[in-house]
């Protein structure tokens, strides 16, 4: 999995490319909470993520908790159909601000 970052309209956009599973989730866990603490608004772009395992969900939950604890705004964008299904089944849909694409997510955290 590759992690790239860019700032758009004062929002940090962290984009993932590849599976978010037990083999790759530690890389995101090393980055995401710190980025959320350092920025007021963060969007995690999952458009290029075909699969999220329970280990991946755990890291996303850590990010959500960091955002809530710090009063930060955090949104996920671009969930594929299969990833959205995992979110629906696990009940994570109600935990996160979800957006169709990065532009929509940026507007939601503005």
mmCIF file of N, CA, C and O in Angstrom:
data_model
loop_
_atom_site.group_PDB
_atom_site.id
_atom_site.type_symbol
_atom_site.label_atom_id
_atom_site.label_comp_id
_atom_site.label_asym_id
_atom_site.label_seq_id
_atom_site.Cartn_x
_atom_site.Cartn_y
_atom_site.Cartn_z
ATOM 1 N N UNK A 1 0.847 -1.173 0.000
ATOM 2 C CA UNK A 1 0.000 0.000 0.000
ATOM 3 C C UNK A 1 0.893 1.236 0.000
ATOM 4 O O UNK A 1 1.864 1.300 0.740
ATOM 5 N N UNK A 2 0.499 2.192 -0.821
ATOM 6 C CA UNK A 2 1.219 3.460 -0.873
ATOM 7 C C UNK A 2 0.380 4.532 -0.207
ATOM 8 O O UNK A 2 -0.847 4.547 -0.336
ATOM 9 N N UNK A 3 1.049 5.437 0.497
ATOM 10 C CA UNK A 3 0.398 6.556 1.165
ATOM 11 C C UNK A 3 0.994 7.833 0.602
ATOM 12 O O UNK A 3 2.215 8.019 0.624
ATOM 13 N N UNK A 4 0.127 8.692 0.063
ATOM 14 C CA UNK A 4 0.584 9.991 -0.426
ATOM 15 C C UNK A 4 -0.219 11.077 0.272
ATOM 16 O O UNK A 4 -1.350 10.853 0.715
ATOM 17 N N UNK A 5 0.376 12.254 0.357
ATOM 18 C CA UNK A 5 -0.277 13.367 1.031
ATOM 19 C C UNK A 5 -0.176 14.620 0.174
ATOM 20 O O UNK A 5 0.833 14.844 -0.488
ATOM 21 N N UNK A 6 -1.222 15.414 0.243
ATOM 22 C CA UNK A 6 -1.213 16.723 -0.386
ATOM 23 C C UNK A 6 -2.170 17.630 0.381
ATOM 24 O O UNK A 6 -3.093 17.144 1.038
ATOM 25 N N UNK A 7 -1.940 18.923 0.312
ATOM 26 C CA UNK A 7 -2.826 19.875 0.963
ATOM 27 C C UNK A 7 -3.658 20.571 -0.102
ATOM 28 O O UNK A 7 -3.115 21.053 -1.101
ATOM 29 N N UNK A 8 -4.982 20.569 0.118
ATOM 30 C CA UNK A 8 -5.908 21.227 -0.807
ATOM 31 C C UNK A 8 -6.880 22.050 0.011
ATOM 32 O O UNK A 8 -7.552 21.517 0.889
ATOM 33 N N UNK A 9 -6.938 23.345 -0.268
ATOM 34 C CA UNK A 9 -7.847 24.249 0.438
ATOM 35 C C UNK A 9 -7.679 24.126 1.955
ATOM 36 O O UNK A 9 -8.644 24.045 2.697
ATOM 37 N N UNK A 10 -6.443 24.110 2.424
ATOM 38 C CA UNK A 10 -6.122 23.995 3.857
ATOM 39 C C UNK A 10 -6.610 22.685 4.477
ATOM 40 O O UNK A 10 -6.818 22.607 5.688
ATOM 41 N N UNK A 11 -6.826 21.675 3.661
ATOM 42 C CA UNK A 11 -7.219 20.356 4.135
ATOM 43 C C UNK A 11 -6.121 19.374 3.730
ATOM 44 O O UNK A 11 -5.708 19.352 2.570
ATOM 45 N N UNK A 12 -5.653 18.578 4.686
ATOM 46 C CA UNK A 12 -4.685 17.547 4.348
ATOM 47 C C UNK A 12 -5.432 16.365 3.757
ATOM 48 O O UNK A 12 -6.345 15.822 4.380
ATOM 49 N N UNK A 13 -5.058 15.979 2.537
ATOM 50 C CA UNK A 13 -5.647 14.818 1.881
ATOM 51 C C UNK A 13 -4.601 13.711 1.883
ATOM 52 O O UNK A 13 -3.524 13.845 1.302
ATOM 53 N N UNK A 14 -4.927 12.622 2.580
ATOM 54 C CA UNK A 14 -4.065 11.446 2.636
ATOM 55 C C UNK A 14 -4.708 10.397 1.736
ATOM 56 O O UNK A 14 -5.844 9.990 1.964
ATOM 57 N N UNK A 15 -4.003 9.997 0.694
ATOM 58 C CA UNK A 15 -4.542 9.031 -0.265
ATOM 59 C C UNK A 15 -3.832 7.694 -0.110
ATOM 60 O O UNK A 15 -2.605 7.639 0.008
ATOM 61 N N UNK A 16 -4.622 6.640 -0.091
ATOM 62 C CA UNK A 16 -4.089 5.285 -0.008
ATOM 63 C C UNK A 16 -4.251 4.594 -1.357
ATOM 64 O O UNK A 16 -5.235 4.822 -2.057
ATOM 65 N N UNK A 17 -3.300 3.746 -1.680
ATOM 66 C CA UNK A 17 -3.372 2.962 -2.913
ATOM 67 C C UNK A 17 -2.955 1.533 -2.574
ATOM 68 O O UNK A 17 -1.787 1.281 -2.289
ATOM 69 N N UNK A 18 -3.928 0.624 -2.562
ATOM 70 C CA UNK A 18 -3.655 -0.769 -2.254
ATOM 71 C C UNK A 18 -4.529 -1.262 -1.116
ATOM 72 O O UNK A 18 -5.353 -0.526 -0.581
ATOM 73 N N UNK A 19 -4.351 -2.500 -0.759
ATOM 74 C CA UNK A 19 -5.153 -3.133 0.288
ATOM 75 C C UNK A 19 -4.781 -2.568 1.660
ATOM 76 O O UNK A 19 -3.610 -2.356 1.948
ATOM 77 N N UNK A 20 -5.793 -2.386 2.493
ATOM 78 C CA UNK A 20 -5.586 -1.972 3.879
ATOM 79 C C UNK A 20 -5.918 -3.189 4.740
ATOM 80 O O UNK A 20 -7.076 -3.454 5.053
ATOM 81 N N UNK A 21 -4.875 -3.960 5.057
ATOM 82 C CA UNK A 21 -5.080 -5.221 5.772
ATOM 83 C C UNK A 21 -4.012 -5.376 6.851
ATOM 84 O O UNK A 21 -3.292 -4.421 7.158
ATOM 85 N N UNK A 22 -3.905 -6.563 7.419
ATOM 86 C CA UNK A 22 -2.967 -6.781 8.523
ATOM 87 C C UNK A 22 -1.514 -6.574 8.099
ATOM 88 O O UNK A 22 -0.671 -6.252 8.937
ATOM 89 N N UNK A 23 -1.215 -6.733 6.831
ATOM 90 C CA UNK A 23 0.154 -6.526 6.348
ATOM 91 C C UNK A 23 0.489 -5.060 6.132
ATOM 92 O O UNK A 23 1.670 -4.703 6.128
ATOM 93 N N UNK A 24 -0.506 -4.212 5.927
ATOM 94 C CA UNK A 24 -0.244 -2.816 5.571
ATOM 95 C C UNK A 24 -0.774 -1.808 6.590
ATOM 96 O O UNK A 24 -0.394 -0.639 6.545
ATOM 97 N N UNK A 25 -1.637 -2.247 7.485
ATOM 98 C CA UNK A 25 -2.288 -1.296 8.394
ATOM 99 C C UNK A 25 -1.309 -0.594 9.323
ATOM 100 O O UNK A 25 -1.529 0.556 9.712
ATOM 101 N N UNK A 26 -0.199 -1.247 9.662
ATOM 102 C CA UNK A 26 0.778 -0.610 10.561
ATOM 103 C C UNK A 26 1.389 0.640 9.925
ATOM 104 O O UNK A 26 1.704 1.606 10.624
ATOM 105 N N UNK A 27 1.546 0.641 8.604
ATOM 106 C CA UNK A 27 2.082 1.828 7.920
ATOM 107 C C UNK A 27 1.130 3.007 8.073
ATOM 108 O O UNK A 27 1.564 4.139 8.328
ATOM 109 N N UNK A 28 -0.167 2.757 7.945
ATOM 110 C CA UNK A 28 -1.145 3.831 8.114
ATOM 111 C C UNK A 28 -1.238 4.240 9.581
ATOM 112 O O UNK A 28 -1.344 5.429 9.885
ATOM 113 N N UNK A 29 -1.153 3.274 10.478
ATOM 114 C CA UNK A 29 -1.219 3.586 11.905
ATOM 115 C C UNK A 29 -0.047 4.472 12.329
ATOM 116 O O UNK A 29 -0.183 5.307 13.230
ATOM 117 N N UNK A 30 1.095 4.333 11.677
ATOM 118 C CA UNK A 30 2.261 5.151 11.986
ATOM 119 C C UNK A 30 2.099 6.595 11.515
ATOM 120 O O UNK A 30 2.772 7.494 12.018
ATOM 121 N N UNK A 31 1.182 6.841 10.567
ATOM 122 C CA UNK A 31 1.037 8.153 9.964
ATOM 123 C C UNK A 31 -0.251 8.869 10.376
ATOM 124 O O UNK A 31 -0.228 10.054 10.733
ATOM 125 N N UNK A 32 -1.372 8.174 10.318
ATOM 126 C CA UNK A 32 -2.686 8.825 10.421
ATOM 127 C C UNK A 32 -2.928 9.589 11.722
ATOM 128 O O UNK A 32 -3.300 10.769 11.660
ATOM 129 N N UNK A 33 -2.756 9.010 12.895
ATOM 130 C CA UNK A 33 -3.053 9.775 14.115
ATOM 131 C C UNK A 33 -2.224 11.060 14.229
ATOM 132 O O UNK A 33 -2.741 12.108 14.623
ATOM 133 N N UNK A 34 -0.950 10.990 13.852
ATOM 134 C CA UNK A 34 -0.090 12.172 13.910
ATOM 135 C C UNK A 34 -0.553 13.252 12.936
ATOM 136 O O UNK A 34 -0.538 14.450 13.273
ATOM 137 N N UNK A 35 -0.981 12.843 11.749
ATOM 138 C CA UNK A 35 -1.450 13.832 10.772
ATOM 139 C C UNK A 35 -2.745 14.503 11.259
ATOM 140 O O UNK A 35 -2.953 15.685 11.076
ATOM 141 N N UNK A 36 -3.608 13.703 11.862
ATOM 142 C CA UNK A 36 -4.863 14.260 12.384
ATOM 143 C C UNK A 36 -4.573 15.240 13.509
ATOM 144 O O UNK A 36 -5.186 16.304 13.589
ATOM 145 N N UNK A 37 -3.638 14.913 14.370
ATOM 146 C CA UNK A 37 -3.284 15.819 15.463
ATOM 147 C C UNK A 37 -2.664 17.111 14.950
ATOM 148 O O UNK A 37 -2.849 18.172 15.538
ATOM 149 N N UNK A 38 -1.935 17.027 13.843
ATOM 150 C CA UNK A 38 -1.217 18.190 13.312
ATOM 151 C C UNK A 38 -2.058 19.086 12.410
ATOM 152 O O UNK A 38 -1.653 20.209 12.122
ATOM 153 N N UNK A 39 -3.210 18.626 11.955
ATOM 154 C CA UNK A 39 -4.046 19.393 11.021
ATOM 155 C C UNK A 39 -5.475 19.476 11.547
ATOM 156 O O UNK A 39 -5.976 18.541 12.161
ATOM 157 N N UNK A 40 -6.117 20.582 11.275
ATOM 158 C CA UNK A 40 -7.502 20.778 11.718
ATOM 159 C C UNK A 40 -8.485 19.934 10.916
ATOM 160 O O UNK A 40 -9.510 19.509 11.443
ATOM 161 N N UNK A 41 -8.169 19.739 9.621
ATOM 162 C CA UNK A 41 -9.082 19.019 8.728
ATOM 163 C C UNK A 41 -8.293 18.016 7.896
ATOM 164 O O UNK A 41 -7.327 18.382 7.244
ATOM 165 N N UNK A 42 -8.752 16.763 7.938
ATOM 166 C CA UNK A 42 -8.062 15.690 7.212
ATOM 167 C C UNK A 42 -9.095 14.869 6.439
ATOM 168 O O UNK A 42 -10.153 14.528 6.971
ATOM 169 N N UNK A 43 -8.761 14.567 5.195
ATOM 170 C CA UNK A 43 -9.564 13.668 4.359
ATOM 171 C C UNK A 43 -8.695 12.464 4.023
ATOM 172 O O UNK A 43 -7.540 12.620 3.609
ATOM 173 N N UNK A 44 -9.249 11.284 4.223
ATOM 174 C CA UNK A 44 -8.567 10.054 3.841
ATOM 175 C C UNK A 44 -9.240 9.527 2.582
ATOM 176 O O UNK A 44 -10.411 9.140 2.607
ATOM 177 N N UNK A 45 -8.509 9.549 1.482
ATOM 178 C CA UNK A 45 -9.038 9.128 0.183
ATOM 179 C C UNK A 45 -8.811 7.629 0.004
ATOM 180 O O UNK A 45 -7.677 7.166 -0.078
ATOM 181 N N UNK A 46 -9.905 6.878 -0.048
ATOM 182 C CA UNK A 46 -9.846 5.423 -0.188
ATOM 183 C C UNK A 46 -10.245 4.940 -1.578
ATOM 184 O O UNK A 46 -10.528 3.759 -1.767
ATOM 185 N N UNK A 47 -10.258 5.821 -2.560
ATOM 186 C CA UNK A 47 -10.727 5.466 -3.900
ATOM 187 C C UNK A 47 -9.906 4.348 -4.530
ATOM 188 O O UNK A 47 -10.426 3.584 -5.344
ATOM 189 N N UNK A 48 -8.640 4.217 -4.159
ATOM 190 C CA UNK A 48 -7.777 3.185 -4.739
ATOM 191 C C UNK A 48 -7.547 2.014 -3.778
ATOM 192 O O UNK A 48 -6.575 1.277 -3.911
ATOM 193 N N UNK A 49 -8.456 1.865 -2.814
ATOM 194 C CA UNK A 49 -8.352 0.776 -1.835
ATOM 195 C C UNK A 49 -9.434 -0.250 -2.148
ATOM 196 O O UNK A 49 -10.613 -0.006 -1.927
ATOM 197 N N UNK A 50 -9.043 -1.422 -2.652
ATOM 198 C CA UNK A 50 -10.039 -2.427 -3.023
ATOM 199 C C UNK A 50 -10.523 -3.286 -1.852
ATOM 200 O O UNK A 50 -11.543 -3.971 -1.970
ATOM 201 N N UNK A 51 -9.789 -3.248 -0.725
ATOM 202 C CA UNK A 51 -10.111 -4.156 0.376
ATOM 203 C C UNK A 51 -9.673 -3.546 1.695
ATOM 204 O O UNK A 51 -8.568 -2.993 1.802
ATOM 205 N N UNK A 52 -10.533 -3.646 2.715
ATOM 206 C CA UNK A 52 -10.198 -3.227 4.074
ATOM 207 C C UNK A 52 -10.545 -4.379 5.009
ATOM 208 O O UNK A 52 -11.682 -4.860 5.024
ATOM 209 N N UNK A 53 -9.559 -4.840 5.769
ATOM 210 C CA UNK A 53 -9.772 -5.925 6.729
ATOM 211 C C UNK A 53 -10.106 -5.338 8.101
ATOM 212 O O UNK A 53 -10.125 -4.118 8.294
ATOM 213 N N UNK A 54 -10.319 -6.208 9.064
ATOM 214 C CA UNK A 54 -10.593 -5.744 10.422
ATOM 215 C C UNK A 54 -9.410 -4.965 10.988
ATOM 216 O O UNK A 54 -9.593 -4.007 11.738
ATOM 217 N N UNK A 55 -8.199 -5.337 10.615
ATOM 218 C CA UNK A 55 -7.018 -4.588 11.056
ATOM 219 C C UNK A 55 -7.033 -3.174 10.475
ATOM 220 O O UNK A 55 -6.676 -2.206 11.157
ATOM 221 N N UNK A 56 -7.464 -3.050 9.244
ATOM 222 C CA UNK A 56 -7.597 -1.734 8.623
ATOM 223 C C UNK A 56 -8.676 -0.909 9.289
ATOM 224 O O UNK A 56 -8.503 0.296 9.533
ATOM 225 N N UNK A 57 -9.800 -1.548 9.596
ATOM 226 C CA UNK A 57 -10.881 -0.836 10.291
ATOM 227 C C UNK A 57 -10.413 -0.326 11.648
ATOM 228 O O UNK A 57 -10.766 0.778 12.066
ATOM 229 N N UNK A 58 -9.602 -1.112 12.335
ATOM 230 C CA UNK A 58 -9.086 -0.705 13.638
ATOM 231 C C UNK A 58 -8.259 0.572 13.516
ATOM 232 O O UNK A 58 -8.402 1.502 14.325
ATOM 233 N N UNK A 59 -7.416 0.670 12.496
ATOM 234 C CA UNK A 59 -6.591 1.861 12.296
ATOM 235 C C UNK A 59 -7.471 3.066 11.954
ATOM 236 O O UNK A 59 -7.230 4.176 12.445
ATOM 237 N N UNK A 60 -8.491 2.851 11.156
ATOM 238 C CA UNK A 60 -9.408 3.956 10.839
ATOM 239 C C UNK A 60 -10.136 4.422 12.091
ATOM 240 O O UNK A 60 -10.348 5.627 12.282
ATOM 241 N N UNK A 61 -10.493 3.502 12.949
ATOM 242 C CA UNK A 61 -11.142 3.853 14.203
ATOM 243 C C UNK A 61 -10.193 4.653 15.102
ATOM 244 O O UNK A 61 -10.608 5.619 15.746
ATOM 245 N N UNK A 62 -8.929 4.293 15.127
ATOM 246 C CA UNK A 62 -7.930 5.059 15.873
ATOM 247 C C UNK A 62 -7.884 6.494 15.348
ATOM 248 O O UNK A 62 -7.818 7.444 16.120
ATOM 249 N N UNK A 63 -7.946 6.647 14.032
ATOM 250 C CA UNK A 63 -7.968 7.978 13.432
ATOM 251 C C UNK A 63 -9.192 8.772 13.834
ATOM 252 O O UNK A 63 -9.104 9.950 14.171
ATOM 253 N N UNK A 64 -10.344 8.118 13.821
ATOM 254 C CA UNK A 64 -11.591 8.788 14.203
ATOM 255 C C UNK A 64 -11.538 9.232 15.664
ATOM 256 O O UNK A 64 -11.971 10.334 16.007
ATOM 257 N N UNK A 65 -10.998 8.384 16.526
ATOM 258 C CA UNK A 65 -10.884 8.730 17.948
ATOM 259 C C UNK A 65 -9.920 9.891 18.149
ATOM 260 O O UNK A 65 -10.167 10.777 18.966
ATOM 261 N N UNK A 66 -8.828 9.911 17.407
ATOM 262 C CA UNK A 66 -7.872 11.023 17.494
ATOM 263 C C UNK A 66 -8.523 12.328 17.056
ATOM 264 O O UNK A 66 -8.310 13.380 17.670
ATOM 265 N N UNK A 67 -9.333 12.254 16.002
ATOM 266 C CA UNK A 67 -10.024 13.454 15.524
ATOM 267 C C UNK A 67 -11.013 13.965 16.568
ATOM 268 O O UNK A 67 -11.049 15.163 16.868
ATOM 269 N N UNK A 68 -11.801 13.074 17.121
ATOM 270 C CA UNK A 68 -12.784 13.487 18.134
ATOM 271 C C UNK A 68 -12.104 14.060 19.369
ATOM 272 O O UNK A 68 -12.536 15.064 19.910
ATOM 273 N N UNK A 69 -11.044 13.406 19.822
ATOM 274 C CA UNK A 69 -10.342 13.852 21.024
ATOM 275 C C UNK A 69 -9.729 15.236 20.839
ATOM 276 O O UNK A 69 -9.678 16.028 21.782
ATOM 277 N N UNK A 70 -9.276 15.527 19.625
ATOM 278 C CA UNK A 70 -8.643 16.811 19.355
ATOM 279 C C UNK A 70 -9.563 17.858 18.770
ATOM 280 O O UNK A 70 -9.113 18.955 18.429
ATOM 281 N N UNK A 71 -10.832 17.533 18.608
ATOM 282 C CA UNK A 71 -11.761 18.480 18.003
ATOM 283 C C UNK A 71 -11.459 18.758 16.544
ATOM 284 O O UNK A 71 -11.740 19.835 16.032
ATOM 285 N N UNK A 72 -10.911 17.774 15.866
ATOM 286 C CA UNK A 72 -10.535 17.915 14.449
ATOM 287 C C UNK A 72 -11.654 17.371 13.563
ATOM 288 O O UNK A 72 -12.510 16.624 14.012
ATOM 289 N N UNK A 73 -11.603 17.759 12.299
ATOM 290 C CA UNK A 73 -12.568 17.243 11.326
ATOM 291 C C UNK A 73 -11.864 16.208 10.456
ATOM 292 O O UNK A 73 -10.776 16.443 9.953
ATOM 293 N N UNK A 74 -12.531 15.054 10.286
ATOM 294 C CA UNK A 74 -11.942 13.914 9.581
ATOM 295 C C UNK A 74 -13.019 13.252 8.742
ATOM 296 O O UNK A 74 -14.112 12.969 9.240
ATOM 297 N N UNK A 75 -12.739 13.046 7.459
ATOM 298 C CA UNK A 75 -13.707 12.407 6.565
ATOM 299 C C UNK A 75 -13.002 11.382 5.688
ATOM 300 O O UNK A 75 -11.808 11.496 5.417
ATOM 301 N N UNK A 76 -13.763 10.398 5.258
ATOM 302 C CA UNK A 76 -13.285 9.380 4.329
ATOM 303 C C UNK A 76 -13.971 9.602 2.989
ATOM 304 O O UNK A 76 -15.155 9.914 2.938
ATOM 305 N N UNK A 77 -13.229 9.406 1.919
ATOM 306 C CA UNK A 77 -13.830 9.594 0.597
ATOM 307 C C UNK A 77 -13.525 8.428 -0.318
ATOM 308 O O UNK A 77 -12.563 7.688 -0.113
ATOM 309 N N UNK A 78 -14.386 8.273 -1.329
ATOM 310 C CA UNK A 78 -14.147 7.349 -2.416
ATOM 311 C C UNK A 78 -14.222 5.880 -2.087
ATOM 312 O O UNK A 78 -13.530 5.078 -2.711
ATOM 313 N N UNK A 79 -15.040 5.491 -1.127
ATOM 314 C CA UNK A 79 -15.152 4.080 -0.783
ATOM 315 C C UNK A 79 -15.687 3.288 -1.979
ATOM 316 O O UNK A 79 -16.713 3.647 -2.558
ATOM 317 N N UNK A 80 -14.975 2.232 -2.342
ATOM 318 C CA UNK A 80 -15.452 1.365 -3.405
ATOM 319 C C UNK A 80 -16.665 0.589 -2.882
ATOM 320 O O UNK A 80 -16.929 0.566 -1.675
ATOM 321 N N UNK A 81 -17.375 -0.060 -3.766
ATOM 322 C CA UNK A 81 -18.565 -0.804 -3.366
ATOM 323 C C UNK A 81 -18.227 -1.882 -2.331
ATOM 324 O O UNK A 81 -18.942 -2.050 -1.342
ATOM 325 N N UNK A 82 -17.128 -2.601 -2.547
ATOM 326 C CA UNK A 82 -16.772 -3.674 -1.613
ATOM 327 C C UNK A 82 -16.339 -3.117 -0.255
ATOM 328 O O UNK A 82 -16.664 -3.695 0.786
ATOM 329 N N UNK A 83 -15.623 -2.009 -0.240
ATOM 330 C CA UNK A 83 -15.217 -1.394 1.027
ATOM 331 C C UNK A 83 -16.432 -0.813 1.740
ATOM 332 O O UNK A 83 -16.578 -0.960 2.951
ATOM 333 N N UNK A 84 -17.328 -0.205 0.989
ATOM 334 C CA UNK A 84 -18.557 0.334 1.599
ATOM 335 C C UNK A 84 -19.370 -0.786 2.248
ATOM 336 O O UNK A 84 -19.945 -0.598 3.319
ATOM 337 N N UNK A 85 -19.391 -1.949 1.615
ATOM 338 C CA UNK A 85 -20.116 -3.083 2.175
ATOM 339 C C UNK A 85 -19.515 -3.504 3.525
ATOM 340 O O UNK A 85 -20.237 -3.798 4.476
ATOM 341 N N UNK A 86 -18.180 -3.504 3.617
ATOM 342 C CA UNK A 86 -17.515 -3.818 4.888
ATOM 343 C C UNK A 86 -17.909 -2.794 5.957
ATOM 344 O O UNK A 86 -18.189 -3.152 7.103
ATOM 345 N N UNK A 87 -17.955 -1.530 5.583
ATOM 346 C CA UNK A 87 -18.358 -0.475 6.519
ATOM 347 C C UNK A 87 -19.807 -0.670 6.962
ATOM 348 O O UNK A 87 -20.122 -0.500 8.150
ATOM 349 N N UNK A 88 -20.681 -1.003 6.036
ATOM 350 C CA UNK A 88 -22.095 -1.210 6.369
ATOM 351 C C UNK A 88 -22.262 -2.392 7.324
ATOM 352 O O UNK A 88 -22.969 -2.291 8.325
ATOM 353 N N UNK A 89 -21.619 -3.511 7.018
ATOM 354 C CA UNK A 89 -21.745 -4.721 7.830
ATOM 355 C C UNK A 89 -21.175 -4.506 9.230
ATOM 356 O O UNK A 89 -21.745 -4.966 10.220
ATOM 357 N N UNK A 90 -20.059 -3.787 9.321
ATOM 358 C CA UNK A 90 -19.387 -3.597 10.607
ATOM 359 C C UNK A 90 -20.001 -2.475 11.447
ATOM 360 O O UNK A 90 -19.654 -2.322 12.617
ATOM 361 N N UNK A 91 -20.906 -1.687 10.840
ATOM 362 C CA UNK A 91 -21.497 -0.566 11.554
ATOM 363 C C UNK A 91 -20.636 0.689 11.529
ATOM 364 O O UNK A 91 -20.951 1.687 12.181
ATOM 365 N N UNK A 92 -19.552 0.670 10.768
ATOM 366 C CA UNK A 92 -18.658 1.829 10.707
ATOM 367 C C UNK A 92 -19.220 2.981 9.882
ATOM 368 O O UNK A 92 -18.729 4.093 9.972
ATOM 369 N N UNK A 93 -20.236 2.723 9.098
ATOM 370 C CA UNK A 93 -20.830 3.774 8.279
ATOM 371 C C UNK A 93 -21.304 4.927 9.150
ATOM 372 O O UNK A 93 -21.162 6.095 8.780
ATOM 373 N N UNK A 94 -21.844 4.613 10.320
ATOM 374 C CA UNK A 94 -22.366 5.660 11.195
ATOM 375 C C UNK A 94 -21.279 6.362 12.003
ATOM 376 O O UNK A 94 -21.517 7.422 12.579
ATOM 377 N N UNK A 95 -20.074 5.826 12.027
ATOM 378 C CA UNK A 95 -18.983 6.407 12.816
ATOM 379 C C UNK A 95 -18.269 7.518 12.065
ATOM 380 O O UNK A 95 -17.786 8.470 12.667
ATOM 381 N N UNK A 96 -18.200 7.398 10.746
ATOM 382 C CA UNK A 96 -17.396 8.298 9.933
ATOM 383 C C UNK A 96 -18.240 9.243 9.083
ATOM 384 O O UNK A 96 -19.359 8.913 8.713
ATOM 385 N N UNK A 97 -17.649 10.367 8.752
ATOM 386 C CA UNK A 97 -18.183 11.231 7.706
ATOM 387 C C UNK A 97 -17.688 10.636 6.393
ATOM 388 O O UNK A 97 -16.481 10.513 6.178
ATOM 389 N N UNK A 98 -18.625 10.227 5.539
ATOM 390 C CA UNK A 98 -18.280 9.593 4.272
ATOM 391 C C UNK A 98 -18.670 10.495 3.115
ATOM 392 O O UNK A 98 -19.730 11.122 3.149
ATOM 393 N N UNK A 99 -17.825 10.528 2.100
ATOM 394 C CA UNK A 99 -18.088 11.357 0.931
ATOM 395 C C UNK A 99 -17.791 10.558 -0.329
ATOM 396 O O UNK A 99 -16.955 9.643 -0.324
ATOM 397 N N UNK A 100 -18.456 10.911 -1.406
ATOM 398 C CA UNK A 100 -18.280 10.207 -2.671
ATOM 399 C C UNK A 100 -16.884 10.400 -3.250
ATOM 400 O O UNK A 100 -16.308 9.481 -3.832
ATOM 401 N N UNK A 101 -16.337 11.612 -3.118
ATOM 402 C CA UNK A 101 -15.022 11.896 -3.669
ATOM 403 C C UNK A 101 -14.302 12.932 -2.800
ATOM 404 O O UNK A 101 -14.875 13.447 -1.836
ATOM 405 N N UNK A 102 -13.068 13.222 -3.133
ATOM 406 C CA UNK A 102 -12.257 14.124 -2.315
ATOM 407 C C UNK A 102 -12.878 15.511 -2.246
ATOM 408 O O UNK A 102 -12.919 16.130 -1.179
ATOM 409 N N UNK A 103 -13.382 16.017 -3.373
ATOM 410 C CA UNK A 103 -13.964 17.351 -3.372
ATOM 411 C C UNK A 103 -15.148 17.456 -2.411
ATOM 412 O O UNK A 103 -15.276 18.417 -1.661
ATOM 413 N N UNK A 104 -15.996 16.449 -2.417
ATOM 414 C CA UNK A 104 -17.134 16.410 -1.512
ATOM 415 C C UNK A 104 -16.669 16.317 -0.059
ATOM 416 O O UNK A 104 -17.216 16.975 0.828
ATOM 417 N N UNK A 105 -15.643 15.527 0.190
ATOM 418 C CA UNK A 105 -15.110 15.377 1.539
ATOM 419 C C UNK A 105 -14.521 16.695 2.043
ATOM 420 O O UNK A 105 -14.707 17.076 3.198
ATOM 421 N N UNK A 106 -13.801 17.392 1.177
ATOM 422 C CA UNK A 106 -13.241 18.691 1.559
ATOM 423 C C UNK A 106 -14.362 19.650 1.936
ATOM 424 O O UNK A 106 -14.267 20.364 2.938
ATOM 425 N N UNK A 107 -15.433 19.640 1.158
ATOM 426 C CA UNK A 107 -16.574 20.509 1.479
ATOM 427 C C UNK A 107 -17.195 20.116 2.813
ATOM 428 O O UNK A 107 -17.633 20.990 3.581
ATOM 429 N N UNK A 108 -17.240 18.837 3.132
ATOM 430 C CA UNK A 108 -17.847 18.393 4.377
ATOM 431 C C UNK A 108 -17.032 18.733 5.606
ATOM 432 O O UNK A 108 -17.589 18.885 6.695
ATOM 433 N N UNK A 109 -15.716 18.831 5.484
ATOM 434 C CA UNK A 109 -14.886 19.163 6.632
ATOM 435 C C UNK A 109 -14.587 20.668 6.724
ATOM 436 O O UNK A 109 -13.938 21.104 7.668
ATOM 437 N N UNK A 110 -15.066 21.410 5.756
ATOM 438 C CA UNK A 110 -14.818 22.857 5.745
ATOM 439 C C UNK A 110 -15.504 23.553 6.900
ATOM 440 O O UNK A 110 -16.494 23.122 7.421
#
